[in-house]
Coordinates of C-alpha atoms in Angstrom, one line a residue:
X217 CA 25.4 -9.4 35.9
X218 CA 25.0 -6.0 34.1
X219 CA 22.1 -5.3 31.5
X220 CA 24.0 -6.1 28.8
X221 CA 25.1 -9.4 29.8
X222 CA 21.2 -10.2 31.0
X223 CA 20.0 -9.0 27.7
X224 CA 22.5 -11.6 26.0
X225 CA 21.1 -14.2 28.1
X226 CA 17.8 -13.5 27.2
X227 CA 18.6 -13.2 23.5
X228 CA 19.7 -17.0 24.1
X229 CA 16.9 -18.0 25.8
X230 CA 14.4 -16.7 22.8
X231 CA 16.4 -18.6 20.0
X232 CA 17.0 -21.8 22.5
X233 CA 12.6 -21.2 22.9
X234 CA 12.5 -21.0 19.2
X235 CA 14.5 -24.2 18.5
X236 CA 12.3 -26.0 20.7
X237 CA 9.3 -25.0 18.9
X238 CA 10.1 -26.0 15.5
X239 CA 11.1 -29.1 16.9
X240 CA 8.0 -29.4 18.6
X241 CA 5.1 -27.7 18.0
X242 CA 2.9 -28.9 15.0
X243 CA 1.7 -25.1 14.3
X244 CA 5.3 -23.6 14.4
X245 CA 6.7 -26.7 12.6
X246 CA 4.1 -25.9 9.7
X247 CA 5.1 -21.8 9.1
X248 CA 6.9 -20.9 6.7
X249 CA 8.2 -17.4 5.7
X250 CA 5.3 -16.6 3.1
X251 CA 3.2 -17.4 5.7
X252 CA 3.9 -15.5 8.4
X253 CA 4.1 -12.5 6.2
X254 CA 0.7 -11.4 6.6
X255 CA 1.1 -12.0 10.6
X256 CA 4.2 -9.3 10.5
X257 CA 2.4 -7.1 8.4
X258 CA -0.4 -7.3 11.3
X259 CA 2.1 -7.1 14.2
X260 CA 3.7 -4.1 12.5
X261 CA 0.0 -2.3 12.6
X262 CA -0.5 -3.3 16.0
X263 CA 2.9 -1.7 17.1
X264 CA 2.1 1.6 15.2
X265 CA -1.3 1.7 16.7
X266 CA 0.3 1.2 20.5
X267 CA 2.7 4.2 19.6
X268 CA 0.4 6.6 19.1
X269 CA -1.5 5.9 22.0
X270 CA 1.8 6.4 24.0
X271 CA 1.4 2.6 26.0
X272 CA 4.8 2.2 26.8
X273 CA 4.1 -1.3 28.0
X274 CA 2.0 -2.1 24.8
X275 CA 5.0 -1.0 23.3
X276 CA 7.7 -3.1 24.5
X277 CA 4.9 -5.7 24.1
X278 CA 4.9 -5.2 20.0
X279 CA 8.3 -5.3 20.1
X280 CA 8.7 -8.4 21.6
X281 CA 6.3 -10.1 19.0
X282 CA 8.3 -8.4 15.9
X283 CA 11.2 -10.0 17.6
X284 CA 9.3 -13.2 17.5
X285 CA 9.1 -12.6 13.8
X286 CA 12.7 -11.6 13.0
X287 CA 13.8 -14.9 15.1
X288 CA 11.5 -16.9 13.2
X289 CA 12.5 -15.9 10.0
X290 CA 15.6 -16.5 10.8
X291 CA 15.4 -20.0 12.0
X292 CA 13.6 -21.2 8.8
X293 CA 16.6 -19.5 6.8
X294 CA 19.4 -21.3 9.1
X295 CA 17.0 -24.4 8.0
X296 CA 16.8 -23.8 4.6
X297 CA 20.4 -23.4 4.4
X298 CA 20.0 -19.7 2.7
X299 CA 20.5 -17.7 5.8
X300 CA 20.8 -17.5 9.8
X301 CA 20.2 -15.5 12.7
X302 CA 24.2 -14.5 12.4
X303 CA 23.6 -13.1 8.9
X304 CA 21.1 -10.8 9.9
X305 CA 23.0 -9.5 12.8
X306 CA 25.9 -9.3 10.6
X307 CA 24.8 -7.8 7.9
X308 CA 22.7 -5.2 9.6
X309 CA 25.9 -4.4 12.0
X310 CA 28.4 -3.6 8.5
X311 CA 25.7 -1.7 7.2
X312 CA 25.0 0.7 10.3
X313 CA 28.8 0.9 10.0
X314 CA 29.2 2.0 6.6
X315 CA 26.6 4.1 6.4
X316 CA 27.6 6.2 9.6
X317 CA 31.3 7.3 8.5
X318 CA 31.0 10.4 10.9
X319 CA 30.6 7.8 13.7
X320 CA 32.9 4.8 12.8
X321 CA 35.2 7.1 10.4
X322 CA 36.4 10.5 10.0
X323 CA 33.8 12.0 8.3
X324 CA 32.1 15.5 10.1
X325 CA 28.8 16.4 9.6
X326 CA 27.0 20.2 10.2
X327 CA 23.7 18.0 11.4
X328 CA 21.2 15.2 11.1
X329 CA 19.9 16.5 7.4
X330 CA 23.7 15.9 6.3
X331 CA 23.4 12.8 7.9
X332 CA 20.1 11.3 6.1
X333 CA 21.6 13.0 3.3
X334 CA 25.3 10.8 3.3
X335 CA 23.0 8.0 4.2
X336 CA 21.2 7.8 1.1
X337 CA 24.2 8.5 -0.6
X338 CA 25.8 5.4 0.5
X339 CA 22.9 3.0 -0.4
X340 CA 23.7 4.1 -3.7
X341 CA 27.1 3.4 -3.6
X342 CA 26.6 -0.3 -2.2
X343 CA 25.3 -1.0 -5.5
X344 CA 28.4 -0.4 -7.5
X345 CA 26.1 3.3 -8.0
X346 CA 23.7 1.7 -10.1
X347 CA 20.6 1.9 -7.6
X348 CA 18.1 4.2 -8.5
X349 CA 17.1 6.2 -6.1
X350 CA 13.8 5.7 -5.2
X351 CA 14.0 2.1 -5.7
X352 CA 14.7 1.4 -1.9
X353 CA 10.9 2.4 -1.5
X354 CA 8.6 -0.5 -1.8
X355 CA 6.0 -0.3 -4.3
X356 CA 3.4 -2.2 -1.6
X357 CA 3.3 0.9 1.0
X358 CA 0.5 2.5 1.6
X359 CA -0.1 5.4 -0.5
X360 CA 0.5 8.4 1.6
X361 CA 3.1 7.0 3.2
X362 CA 5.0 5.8 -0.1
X363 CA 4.7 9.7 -0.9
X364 CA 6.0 10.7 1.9
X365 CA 9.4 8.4 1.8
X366 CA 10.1 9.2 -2.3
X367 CA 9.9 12.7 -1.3
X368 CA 12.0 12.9 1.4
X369 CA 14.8 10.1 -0.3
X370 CA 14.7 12.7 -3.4
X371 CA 15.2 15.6 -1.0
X372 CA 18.4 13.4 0.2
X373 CA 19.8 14.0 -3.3
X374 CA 18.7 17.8 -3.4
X375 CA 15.8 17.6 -5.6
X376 CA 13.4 19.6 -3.5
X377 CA 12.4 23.0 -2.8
X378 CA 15.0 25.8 -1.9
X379 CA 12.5 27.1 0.6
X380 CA 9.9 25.5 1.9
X381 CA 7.4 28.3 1.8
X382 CA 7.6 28.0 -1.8
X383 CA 5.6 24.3 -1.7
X384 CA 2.1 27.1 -1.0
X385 CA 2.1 28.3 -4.4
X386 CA 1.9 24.3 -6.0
X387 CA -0.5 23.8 -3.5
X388 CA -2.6 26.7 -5.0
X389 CA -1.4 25.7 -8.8
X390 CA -2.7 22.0 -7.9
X391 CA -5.9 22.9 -6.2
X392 CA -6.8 25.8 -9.2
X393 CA -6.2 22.8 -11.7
X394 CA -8.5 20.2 -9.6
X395 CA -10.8 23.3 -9.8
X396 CA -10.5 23.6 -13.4
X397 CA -11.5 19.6 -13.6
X398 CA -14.3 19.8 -11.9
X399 CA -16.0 22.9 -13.4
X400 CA -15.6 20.4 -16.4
X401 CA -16.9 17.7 -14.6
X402 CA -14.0 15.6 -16.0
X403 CA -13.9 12.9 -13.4
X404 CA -10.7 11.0 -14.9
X405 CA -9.1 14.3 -15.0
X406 CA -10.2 15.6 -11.5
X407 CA -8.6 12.0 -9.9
X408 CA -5.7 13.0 -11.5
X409 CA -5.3 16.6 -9.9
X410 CA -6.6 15.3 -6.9
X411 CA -3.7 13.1 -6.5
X412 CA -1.4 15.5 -8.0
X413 CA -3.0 17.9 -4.7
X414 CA -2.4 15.1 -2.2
X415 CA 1.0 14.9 -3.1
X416 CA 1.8 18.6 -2.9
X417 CA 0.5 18.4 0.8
X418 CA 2.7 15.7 1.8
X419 CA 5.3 17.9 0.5
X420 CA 4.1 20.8 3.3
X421 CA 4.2 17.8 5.8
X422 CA 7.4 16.9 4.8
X423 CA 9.0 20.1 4.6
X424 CA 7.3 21.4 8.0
X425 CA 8.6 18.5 9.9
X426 CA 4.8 16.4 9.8
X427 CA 4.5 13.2 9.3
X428 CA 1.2 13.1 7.1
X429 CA 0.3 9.6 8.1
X430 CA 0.7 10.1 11.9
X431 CA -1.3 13.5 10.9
X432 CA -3.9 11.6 9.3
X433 CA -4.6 9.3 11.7
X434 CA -4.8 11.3 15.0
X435 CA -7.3 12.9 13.1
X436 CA -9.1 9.8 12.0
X437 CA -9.1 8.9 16.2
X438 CA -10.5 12.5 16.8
X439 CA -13.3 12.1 14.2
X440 CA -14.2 8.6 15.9
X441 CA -14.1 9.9 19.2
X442 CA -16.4 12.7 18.1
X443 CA -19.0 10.6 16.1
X444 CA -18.9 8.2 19.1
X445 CA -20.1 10.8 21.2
X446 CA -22.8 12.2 18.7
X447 CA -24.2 8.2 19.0
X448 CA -24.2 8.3 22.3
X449 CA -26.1 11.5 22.7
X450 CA -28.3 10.3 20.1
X451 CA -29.0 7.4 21.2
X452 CA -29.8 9.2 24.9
X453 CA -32.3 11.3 23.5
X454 CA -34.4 7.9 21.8
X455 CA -33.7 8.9 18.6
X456 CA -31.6 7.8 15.5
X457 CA -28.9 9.7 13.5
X458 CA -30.8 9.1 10.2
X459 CA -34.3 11.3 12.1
X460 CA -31.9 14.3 13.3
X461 CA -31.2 17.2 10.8
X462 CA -27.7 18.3 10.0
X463 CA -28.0 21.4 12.4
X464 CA -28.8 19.6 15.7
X465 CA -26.0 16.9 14.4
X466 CA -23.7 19.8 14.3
X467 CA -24.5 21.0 18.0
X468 CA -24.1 17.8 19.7
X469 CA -20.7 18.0 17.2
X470 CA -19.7 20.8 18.9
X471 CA -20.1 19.9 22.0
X472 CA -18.5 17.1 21.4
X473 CA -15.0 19.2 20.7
X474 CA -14.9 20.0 24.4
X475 CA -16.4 17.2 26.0
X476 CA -13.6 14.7 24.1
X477 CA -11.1 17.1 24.4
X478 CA -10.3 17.8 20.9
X479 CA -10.9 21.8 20.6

């Protein structure tokens, strides 16, 4: 049996287990899809988070419980008469089809910016062309990252810079006017260029290949790995974080950077 065919068997074996616990198991008899919503909003976190630390095996882990998900989504929709397991697979399988005419058609491409760009494209399209552009991009995301997809899907439709070095000078233009704000001490004002700054900064992630959120958090990790430290050598010398003065915080900071590896 070749890995295909094993995977097949498997993929039975997971729906054949999933059939058995709706028939029998009072908790997984009593989900529903609006409640495991917030479990596959947590599952999605938890597979981000094993990412970034590189743990393959946490990895394929995730995976296997955002399977769970998908398979148990589906099984309430075969239930409920509204969809099944088949119509996901389906519909996923026309859509990878359609929107990849340079694999399945005869459409070239130059390279994979073409590519993302015939891809949004074709959403558009799906809807008879009356789709919006930025209306594939859920109004829940998280903030920076909701930036960083209408960005890019508006770049898809060549609304965005015609060189990228050119983003610096809105990044000035937004940080002068957050400036201006807050020599005013106009705090309704300086939110508002502050977010206007954010937003040009995604932009110089986006355009120099960064994903901002990935950005953001490796630094977050860096931070807690430093501060952890500066505890720790706090607490070492009997003392509290709330008795030290900034400068000797700052040296144990510092040596922090080398100790954690994070020069």
């Amino acid at each position: 049996m070749n890995e295909r065919d094993r995977t097949l068997k498997a993929f039975g074996r997971l729906l054949d287990i999933m059939d058995a616990l709706r028939e029998k198991c009072p908790w997984d008899k009593e989900q529903t899809i609006e409640s495991l919503r917030p479990l596959t909003i947590e599952e999605t976190y938890e597979l981000s988070e094993a990412i970034l630390e590189r743990d393959h095996t946490g990895i394929a882990k995730e995976l296997g419980d955002m399977l769970l998900h998908i398979v148990f989504y589906a099984k309430i929709g075969s239930e409920q008469q509204t969809f099944s397991m088949e119509d996901v697979i389906q519909k996923l399988s026309e859509k990878l089809t359609y929107r990849h005419p340079h694999v399945f058609g005869e459409r070239a491409v130059r390279d994979s910016g073409e590519v993302v760009e015939n891809w949004e494209a074709l959403k558009i399209t799906e809807k008879g062309g009356n789709k919006a552009v930025l209306s594939g991009v859920p109004l829940g995301l998280p903030a920076l990252i909701k930036a960083y997809r209408m960005q890019d899907k508006a770049r898809a439709v060549g609304f965005d810079w015609e060189e990228r070095a050119q983003v610096w000078d809105k990044v000035e233009e937004e940080l002068a006017e957050f400036k201006e704000a807050q020599k005013r001490d106009d705090s309704p004002q300086m939110e508002a260029e502050f977010g206007d700054l954010l937003f040009s900064l995604v932009n110089v992630a986006r355009l120099y290949g960064i994903n901002p959120e990935t950005a953001l958090e490796l630094t977050n990790r860096k931070f807690m790995r430093r501060f952890a430290y500066l505890e720790r050598e706090t607490i070492k010398k009997g003392r509290s974080l709330k008795e030290m003065t900034l400068g000797e915080m700052d040296e144990i900071w510092e040596r922090a950077k080398s100790i954690t590896g994070d020069e």
